[in-house]
Tab-separated table of C-alpha atoms in Angstrom:
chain	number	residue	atom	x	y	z
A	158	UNK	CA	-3.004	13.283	22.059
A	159	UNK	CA	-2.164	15.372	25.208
A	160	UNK	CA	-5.451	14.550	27.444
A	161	UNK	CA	-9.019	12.723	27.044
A	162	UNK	CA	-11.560	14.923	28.158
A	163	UNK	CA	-14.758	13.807	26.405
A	164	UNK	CA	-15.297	10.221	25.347
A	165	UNK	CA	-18.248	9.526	23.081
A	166	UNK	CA	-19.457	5.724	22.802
A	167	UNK	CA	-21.940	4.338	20.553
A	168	UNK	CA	-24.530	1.953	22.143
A	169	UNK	CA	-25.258	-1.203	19.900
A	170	UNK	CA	-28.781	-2.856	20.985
A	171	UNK	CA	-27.794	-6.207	18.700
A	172	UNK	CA	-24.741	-6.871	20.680
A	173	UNK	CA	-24.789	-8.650	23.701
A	174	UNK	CA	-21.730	-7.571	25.295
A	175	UNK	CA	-21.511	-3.685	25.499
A	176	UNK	CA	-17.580	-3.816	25.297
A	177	UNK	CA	-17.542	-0.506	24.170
A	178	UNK	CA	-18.933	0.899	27.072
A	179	UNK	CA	-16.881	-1.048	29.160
A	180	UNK	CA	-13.721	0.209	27.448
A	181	UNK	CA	-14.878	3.453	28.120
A	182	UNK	CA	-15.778	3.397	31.865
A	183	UNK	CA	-11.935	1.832	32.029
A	184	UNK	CA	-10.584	4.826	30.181
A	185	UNK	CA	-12.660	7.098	32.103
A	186	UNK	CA	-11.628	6.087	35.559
A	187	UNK	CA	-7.361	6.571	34.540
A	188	UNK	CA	-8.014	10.162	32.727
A	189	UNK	CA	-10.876	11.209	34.352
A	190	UNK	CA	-12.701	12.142	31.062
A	191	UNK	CA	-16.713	12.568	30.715
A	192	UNK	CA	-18.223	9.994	29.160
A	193	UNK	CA	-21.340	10.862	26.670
A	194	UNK	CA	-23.394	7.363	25.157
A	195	UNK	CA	-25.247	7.892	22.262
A	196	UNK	CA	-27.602	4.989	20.388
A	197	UNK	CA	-29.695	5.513	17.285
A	198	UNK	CA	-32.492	4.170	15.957
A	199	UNK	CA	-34.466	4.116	12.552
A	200	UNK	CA	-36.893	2.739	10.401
A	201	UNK	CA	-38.843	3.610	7.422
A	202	UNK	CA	-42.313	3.936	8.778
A	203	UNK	CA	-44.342	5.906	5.787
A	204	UNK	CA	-42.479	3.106	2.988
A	205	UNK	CA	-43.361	0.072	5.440
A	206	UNK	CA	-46.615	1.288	6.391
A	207	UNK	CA	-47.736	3.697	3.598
A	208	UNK	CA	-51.141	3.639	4.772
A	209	UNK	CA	-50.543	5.509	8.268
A	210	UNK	CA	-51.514	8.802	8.581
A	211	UNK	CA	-48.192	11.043	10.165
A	212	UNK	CA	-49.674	11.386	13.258
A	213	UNK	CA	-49.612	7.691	13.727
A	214	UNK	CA	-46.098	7.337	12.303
A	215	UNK	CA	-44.791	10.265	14.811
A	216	UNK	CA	-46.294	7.700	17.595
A	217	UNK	CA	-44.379	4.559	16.006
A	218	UNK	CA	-41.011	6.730	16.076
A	219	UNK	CA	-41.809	7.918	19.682
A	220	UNK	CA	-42.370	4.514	20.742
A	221	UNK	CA	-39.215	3.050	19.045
A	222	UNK	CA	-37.695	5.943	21.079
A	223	UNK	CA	-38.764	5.497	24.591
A	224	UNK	CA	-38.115	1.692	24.076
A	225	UNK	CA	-34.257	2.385	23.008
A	226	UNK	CA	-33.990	4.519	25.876
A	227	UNK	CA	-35.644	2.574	28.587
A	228	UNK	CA	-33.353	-0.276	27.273
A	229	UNK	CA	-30.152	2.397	27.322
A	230	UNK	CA	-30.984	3.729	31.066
A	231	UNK	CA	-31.358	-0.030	31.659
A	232	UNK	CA	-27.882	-1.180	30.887
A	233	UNK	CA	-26.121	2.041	32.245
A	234	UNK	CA	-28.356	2.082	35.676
A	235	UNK	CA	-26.804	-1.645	35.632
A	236	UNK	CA	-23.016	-0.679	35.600
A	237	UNK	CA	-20.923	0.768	38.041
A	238	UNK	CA	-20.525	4.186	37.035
A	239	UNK	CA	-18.529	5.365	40.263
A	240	UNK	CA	-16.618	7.965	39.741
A	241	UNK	CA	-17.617	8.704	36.345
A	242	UNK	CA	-19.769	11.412	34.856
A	243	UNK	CA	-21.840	10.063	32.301
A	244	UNK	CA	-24.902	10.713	30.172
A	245	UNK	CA	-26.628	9.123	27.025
A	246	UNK	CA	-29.160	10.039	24.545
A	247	UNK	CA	-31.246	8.522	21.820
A	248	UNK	CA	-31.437	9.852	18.792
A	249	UNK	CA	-33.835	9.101	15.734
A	250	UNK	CA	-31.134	8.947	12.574
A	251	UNK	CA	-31.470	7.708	9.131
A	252	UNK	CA	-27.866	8.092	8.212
A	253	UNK	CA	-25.684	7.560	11.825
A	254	UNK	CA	-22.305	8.113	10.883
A	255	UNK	CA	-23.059	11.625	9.677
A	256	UNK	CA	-24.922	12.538	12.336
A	257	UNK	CA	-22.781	11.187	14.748
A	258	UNK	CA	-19.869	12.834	13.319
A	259	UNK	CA	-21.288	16.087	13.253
A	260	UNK	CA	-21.876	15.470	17.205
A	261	UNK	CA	-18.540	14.555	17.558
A	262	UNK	CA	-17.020	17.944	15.958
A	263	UNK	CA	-20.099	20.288	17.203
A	264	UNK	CA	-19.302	19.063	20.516
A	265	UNK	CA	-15.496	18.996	20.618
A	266	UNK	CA	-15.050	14.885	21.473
A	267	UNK	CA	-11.727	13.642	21.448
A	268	UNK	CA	-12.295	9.883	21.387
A	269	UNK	CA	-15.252	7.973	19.666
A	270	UNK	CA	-15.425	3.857	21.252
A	271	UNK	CA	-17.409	1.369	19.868
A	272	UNK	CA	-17.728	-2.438	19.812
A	273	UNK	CA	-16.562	-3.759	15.952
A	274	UNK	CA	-18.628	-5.619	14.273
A	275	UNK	CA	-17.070	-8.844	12.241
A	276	UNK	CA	-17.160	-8.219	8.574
A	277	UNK	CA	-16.950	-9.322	5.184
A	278	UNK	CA	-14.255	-9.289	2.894
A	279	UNK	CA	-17.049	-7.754	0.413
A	280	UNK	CA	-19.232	-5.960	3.030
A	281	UNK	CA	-18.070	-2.866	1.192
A	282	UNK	CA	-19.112	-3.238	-2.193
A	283	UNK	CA	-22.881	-2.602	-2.240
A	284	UNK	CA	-23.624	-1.283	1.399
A	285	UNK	CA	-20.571	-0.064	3.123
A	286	UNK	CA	-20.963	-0.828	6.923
A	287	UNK	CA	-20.816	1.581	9.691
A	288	UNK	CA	-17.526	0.989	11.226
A	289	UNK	CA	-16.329	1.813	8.250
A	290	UNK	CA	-17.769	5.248	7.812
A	291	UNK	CA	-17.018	6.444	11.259
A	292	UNK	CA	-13.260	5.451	10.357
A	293	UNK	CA	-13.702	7.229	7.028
A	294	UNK	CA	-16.131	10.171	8.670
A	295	UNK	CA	-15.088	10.803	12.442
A	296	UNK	CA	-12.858	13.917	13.270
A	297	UNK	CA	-11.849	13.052	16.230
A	298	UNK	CA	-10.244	9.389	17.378
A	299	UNK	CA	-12.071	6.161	16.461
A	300	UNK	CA	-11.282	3.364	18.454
A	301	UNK	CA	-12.699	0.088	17.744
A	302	UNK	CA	-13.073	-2.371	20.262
A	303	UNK	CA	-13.126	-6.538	20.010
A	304	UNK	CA	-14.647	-8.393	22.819
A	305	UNK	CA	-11.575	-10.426	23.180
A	306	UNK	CA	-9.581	-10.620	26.418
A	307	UNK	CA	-6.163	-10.161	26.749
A	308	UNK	CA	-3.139	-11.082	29.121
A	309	UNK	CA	-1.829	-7.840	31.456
A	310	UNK	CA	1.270	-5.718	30.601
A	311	UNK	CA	1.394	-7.120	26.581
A	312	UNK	CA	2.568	-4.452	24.930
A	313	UNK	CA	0.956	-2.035	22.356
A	314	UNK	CA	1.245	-1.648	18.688
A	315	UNK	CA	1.704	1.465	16.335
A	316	UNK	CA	1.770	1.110	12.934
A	317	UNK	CA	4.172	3.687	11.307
A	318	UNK	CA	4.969	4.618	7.729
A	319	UNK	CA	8.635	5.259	7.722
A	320	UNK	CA	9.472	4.530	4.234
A	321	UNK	CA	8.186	8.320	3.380
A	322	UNK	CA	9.576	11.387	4.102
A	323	UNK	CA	7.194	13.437	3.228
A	324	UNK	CA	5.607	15.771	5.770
A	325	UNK	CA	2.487	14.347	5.497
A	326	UNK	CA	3.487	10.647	6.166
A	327	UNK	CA	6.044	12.324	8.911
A	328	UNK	CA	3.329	14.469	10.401
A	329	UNK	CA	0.996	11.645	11.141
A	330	UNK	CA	3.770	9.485	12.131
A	331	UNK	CA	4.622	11.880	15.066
A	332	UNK	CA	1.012	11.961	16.066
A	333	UNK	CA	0.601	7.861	15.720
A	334	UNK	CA	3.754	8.007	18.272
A	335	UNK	CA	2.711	10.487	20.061
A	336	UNK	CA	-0.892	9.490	20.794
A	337	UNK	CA	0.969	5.494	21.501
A	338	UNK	CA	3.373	7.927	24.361
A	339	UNK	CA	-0.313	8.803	26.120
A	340	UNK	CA	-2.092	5.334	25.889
A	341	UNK	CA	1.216	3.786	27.215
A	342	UNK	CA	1.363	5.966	29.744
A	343	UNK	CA	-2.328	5.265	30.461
A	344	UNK	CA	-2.354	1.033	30.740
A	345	UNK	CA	1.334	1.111	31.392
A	346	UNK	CA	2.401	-1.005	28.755
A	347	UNK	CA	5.236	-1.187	26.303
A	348	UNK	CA	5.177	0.000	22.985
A	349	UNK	CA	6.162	-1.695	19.431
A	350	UNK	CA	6.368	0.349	16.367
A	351	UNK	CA	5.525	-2.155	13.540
A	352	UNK	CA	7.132	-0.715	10.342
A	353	UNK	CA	5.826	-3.134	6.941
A	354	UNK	CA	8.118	-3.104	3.816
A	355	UNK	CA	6.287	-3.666	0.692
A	356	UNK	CA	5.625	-7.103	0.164
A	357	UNK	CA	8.516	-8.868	-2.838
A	358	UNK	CA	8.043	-7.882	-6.420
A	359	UNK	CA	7.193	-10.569	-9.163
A	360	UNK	CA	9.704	-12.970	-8.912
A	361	UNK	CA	10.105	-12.664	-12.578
A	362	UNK	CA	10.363	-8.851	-12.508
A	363	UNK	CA	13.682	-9.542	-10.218
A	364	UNK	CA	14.961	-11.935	-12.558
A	365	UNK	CA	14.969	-9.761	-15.322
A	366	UNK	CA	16.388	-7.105	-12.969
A	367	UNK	CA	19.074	-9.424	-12.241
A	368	UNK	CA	18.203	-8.982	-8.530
A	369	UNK	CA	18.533	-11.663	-6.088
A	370	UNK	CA	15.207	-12.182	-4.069
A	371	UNK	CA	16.532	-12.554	-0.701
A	372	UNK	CA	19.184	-9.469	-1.138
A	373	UNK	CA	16.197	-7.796	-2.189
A	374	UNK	CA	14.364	-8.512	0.707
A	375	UNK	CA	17.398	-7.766	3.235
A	376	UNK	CA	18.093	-4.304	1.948
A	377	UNK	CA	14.369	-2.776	1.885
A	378	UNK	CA	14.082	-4.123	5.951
A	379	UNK	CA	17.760	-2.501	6.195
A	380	UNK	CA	16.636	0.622	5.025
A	381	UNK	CA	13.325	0.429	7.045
A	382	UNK	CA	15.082	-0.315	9.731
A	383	UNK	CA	17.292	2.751	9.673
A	384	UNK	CA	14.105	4.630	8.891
A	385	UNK	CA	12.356	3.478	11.832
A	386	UNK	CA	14.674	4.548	13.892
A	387	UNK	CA	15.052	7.588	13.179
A	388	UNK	CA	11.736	8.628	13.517
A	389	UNK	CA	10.992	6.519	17.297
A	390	UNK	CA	14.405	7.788	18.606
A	391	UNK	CA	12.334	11.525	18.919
A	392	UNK	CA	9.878	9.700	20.992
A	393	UNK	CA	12.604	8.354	23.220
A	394	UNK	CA	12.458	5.088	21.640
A	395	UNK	CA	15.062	2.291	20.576
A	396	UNK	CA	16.014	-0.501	18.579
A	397	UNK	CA	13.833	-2.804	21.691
A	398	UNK	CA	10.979	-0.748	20.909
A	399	UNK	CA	10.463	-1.750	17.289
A	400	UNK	CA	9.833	-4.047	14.704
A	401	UNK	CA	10.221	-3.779	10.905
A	402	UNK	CA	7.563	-6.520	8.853
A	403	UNK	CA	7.690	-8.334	5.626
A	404	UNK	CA	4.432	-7.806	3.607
A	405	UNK	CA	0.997	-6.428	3.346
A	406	UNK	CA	0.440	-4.409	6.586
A	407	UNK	CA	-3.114	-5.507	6.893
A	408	UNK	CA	-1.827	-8.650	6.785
A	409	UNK	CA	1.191	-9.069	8.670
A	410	UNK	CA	0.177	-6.216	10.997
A	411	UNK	CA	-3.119	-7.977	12.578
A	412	UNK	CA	-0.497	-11.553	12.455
A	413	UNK	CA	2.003	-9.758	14.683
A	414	UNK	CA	-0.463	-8.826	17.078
A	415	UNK	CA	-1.706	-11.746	17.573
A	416	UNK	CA	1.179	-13.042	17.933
A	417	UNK	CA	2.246	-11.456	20.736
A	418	UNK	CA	-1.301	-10.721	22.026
A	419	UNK	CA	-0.977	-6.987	21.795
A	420	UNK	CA	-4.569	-5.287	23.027
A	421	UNK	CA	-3.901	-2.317	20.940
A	422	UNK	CA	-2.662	-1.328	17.551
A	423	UNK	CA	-2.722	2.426	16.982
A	424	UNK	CA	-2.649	3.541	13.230
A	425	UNK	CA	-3.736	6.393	10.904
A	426	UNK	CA	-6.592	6.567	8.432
A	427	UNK	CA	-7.417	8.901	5.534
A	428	UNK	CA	-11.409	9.355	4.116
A	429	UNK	CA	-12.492	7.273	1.156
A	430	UNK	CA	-15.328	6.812	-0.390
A	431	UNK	CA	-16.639	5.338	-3.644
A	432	UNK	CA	-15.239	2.363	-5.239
A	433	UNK	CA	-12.086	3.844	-4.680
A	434	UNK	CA	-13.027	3.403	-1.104
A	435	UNK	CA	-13.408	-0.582	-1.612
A	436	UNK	CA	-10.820	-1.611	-4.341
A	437	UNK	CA	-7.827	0.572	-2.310
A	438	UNK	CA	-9.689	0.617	1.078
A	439	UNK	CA	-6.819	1.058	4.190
A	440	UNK	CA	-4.858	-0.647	6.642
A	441	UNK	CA	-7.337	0.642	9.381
A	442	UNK	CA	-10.674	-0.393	7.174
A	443	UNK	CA	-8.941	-4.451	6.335
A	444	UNK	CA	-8.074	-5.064	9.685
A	445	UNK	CA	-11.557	-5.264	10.791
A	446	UNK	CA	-12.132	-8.542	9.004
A	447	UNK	CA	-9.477	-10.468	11.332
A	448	UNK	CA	-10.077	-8.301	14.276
A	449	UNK	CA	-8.520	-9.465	17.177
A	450	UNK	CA	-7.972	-6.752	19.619
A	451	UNK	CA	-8.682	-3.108	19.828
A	452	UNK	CA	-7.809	-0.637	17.040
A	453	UNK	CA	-7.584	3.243	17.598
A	454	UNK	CA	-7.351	5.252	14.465
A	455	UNK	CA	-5.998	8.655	14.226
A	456	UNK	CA	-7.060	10.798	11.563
A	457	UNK	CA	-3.763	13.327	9.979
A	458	UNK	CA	-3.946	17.203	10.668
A	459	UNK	CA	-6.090	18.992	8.573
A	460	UNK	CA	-8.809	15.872	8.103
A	461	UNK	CA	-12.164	17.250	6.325
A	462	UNK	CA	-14.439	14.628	6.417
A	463	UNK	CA	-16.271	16.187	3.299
């Protein structure tokens, strides 16, 4: 990421602390970026009230409208906004993600912030909620922000995958580390590249390998190690700078960082959809059920979010 220049935000009415806002008037102030807020409304008029005539029902919809906005200009007009060039809009959408994705390419945004919502393990098997799709959907940068507080100068979190080679997984790694370099920069904080192994085989898979667990265990963070290493040492990082995981990264990742009360973790996410979308999901998609600070997730070159 070399520079934010246009920060769209998502306005949530239900939540009571506009975090995401916040976050972004706090970005805005360091880079100097513009900062767009957007909040959508809908509801099915012509199923709820089948009766209305559409003249009535364009009424209902303008009223929903002017109320979302008033309350919008409301909370803004309440902020300090020094300093800042911002704007907002309402807009009347039945399906937000899409629309707000096609916003965010149309209109060349480089970061998208909203407040996370807490969610169910199985929020994603009938109705799929909309953090989710803007992780899944968004071109540009997603982060996701908690409204917990953190300690100063803790450092930052990216999650790599060193234990490919491929260009794909080596391409997205340099932009993970890359995009860490600018937000570092940015707070002035330290960075930790979190590398997970894969979590132990069934024990009785190693037994009839004739493969003693704990070896086991001791080679694969060996060879992550090495791994690791190799790819932070192009970002002018060391040994200090990292730390290689036992486990399920959705797991063990979100564990780590609150362990050391990181405010960031910076990772990459891919589009799914379907029930592939649930039973595989993604490191950036499970997180969100533990969520404990902010998560920023960078889609790979060459993301089509059809």
């Amino acid at each position: 990421m070399d520079k934010l220049n246009k920060i769209i935000v998502i306005f949530d009415e239900k939540q009571e602390q506009q975090t995401a806002i916040e976050r972004a008037l706090e970005l805005a102030r360091l880079t100097r970026a513009n900062i767009h807020v957007i909040a959508t409304i809908f509801s099915n008029i012509n199923v709820t009230f089948s009766h209305l005539q559409l003249d009535t029902e364009a009424i209902i919809r303008e009223s929903m409208l002017n109320r979302l906005n008033k309350d919008l200009k409301s909370h803004i007009d309440s902020l300090d906004t020094s300093q800042v060039n911002i704007s907002y809009e309402t807009l009347w959408s039945p399906r937000p993600s899409i629309d707000i994705a096609e916003i965010c390419e149309s209109q060349g945004f480089d970061l998208l912030i909203k407040t996370a919502n807490k969610h169910h393990l199985f929020d994603g098997v009938f109705h799929t909620p909309l953090d989710w799709h803007l992780l899944r959907e968004c071109p540009c940068a997603v982060m996701l922000v908690s409204n917990k507080q953190h300690a100063k100068d803790r450092p930052l979190i990216v999650a790599i995958d060193a234990n490919s080679d491929d260009h794909a997984h080596s391409s997205l790694n340099d932009k993970l580390l890359d995009s860490a370099q600018y937000f570092s920069k940015i707070f002035k904080d330290e960075i930790i590249a979190v590398n997970a192994c894969p979590p132990l085989p069934v024990m009785t898979d190693l037994e009839y390998a004739s493969i003693d667990p704990s070896s086991y265990i001791e080679e694969m963070k060996k060879i992550a190690s090495a791994n690791t290493l190799k790819v932070i040492r192009q970002f002018n990082l060391n040994e200090s700078n990292m730390k290689i995981l036992e486990g399920i990264p959705e797991v063990v990742i979100p564990g780590f960082a609150e362990q050391i009360d990181s405010p960031l973790i910076i990772l990459g996410t891919v589009s799914r959809s379907g029930l592939s979308g649930f039973f595989l999901g993604n490191t950036a998609e499970h997180l969100l059920y533990n969520l404990q600070c902010d998560i920023l997730a960078i889609k790979p070159d060459g993301f089509d979010r059809d």
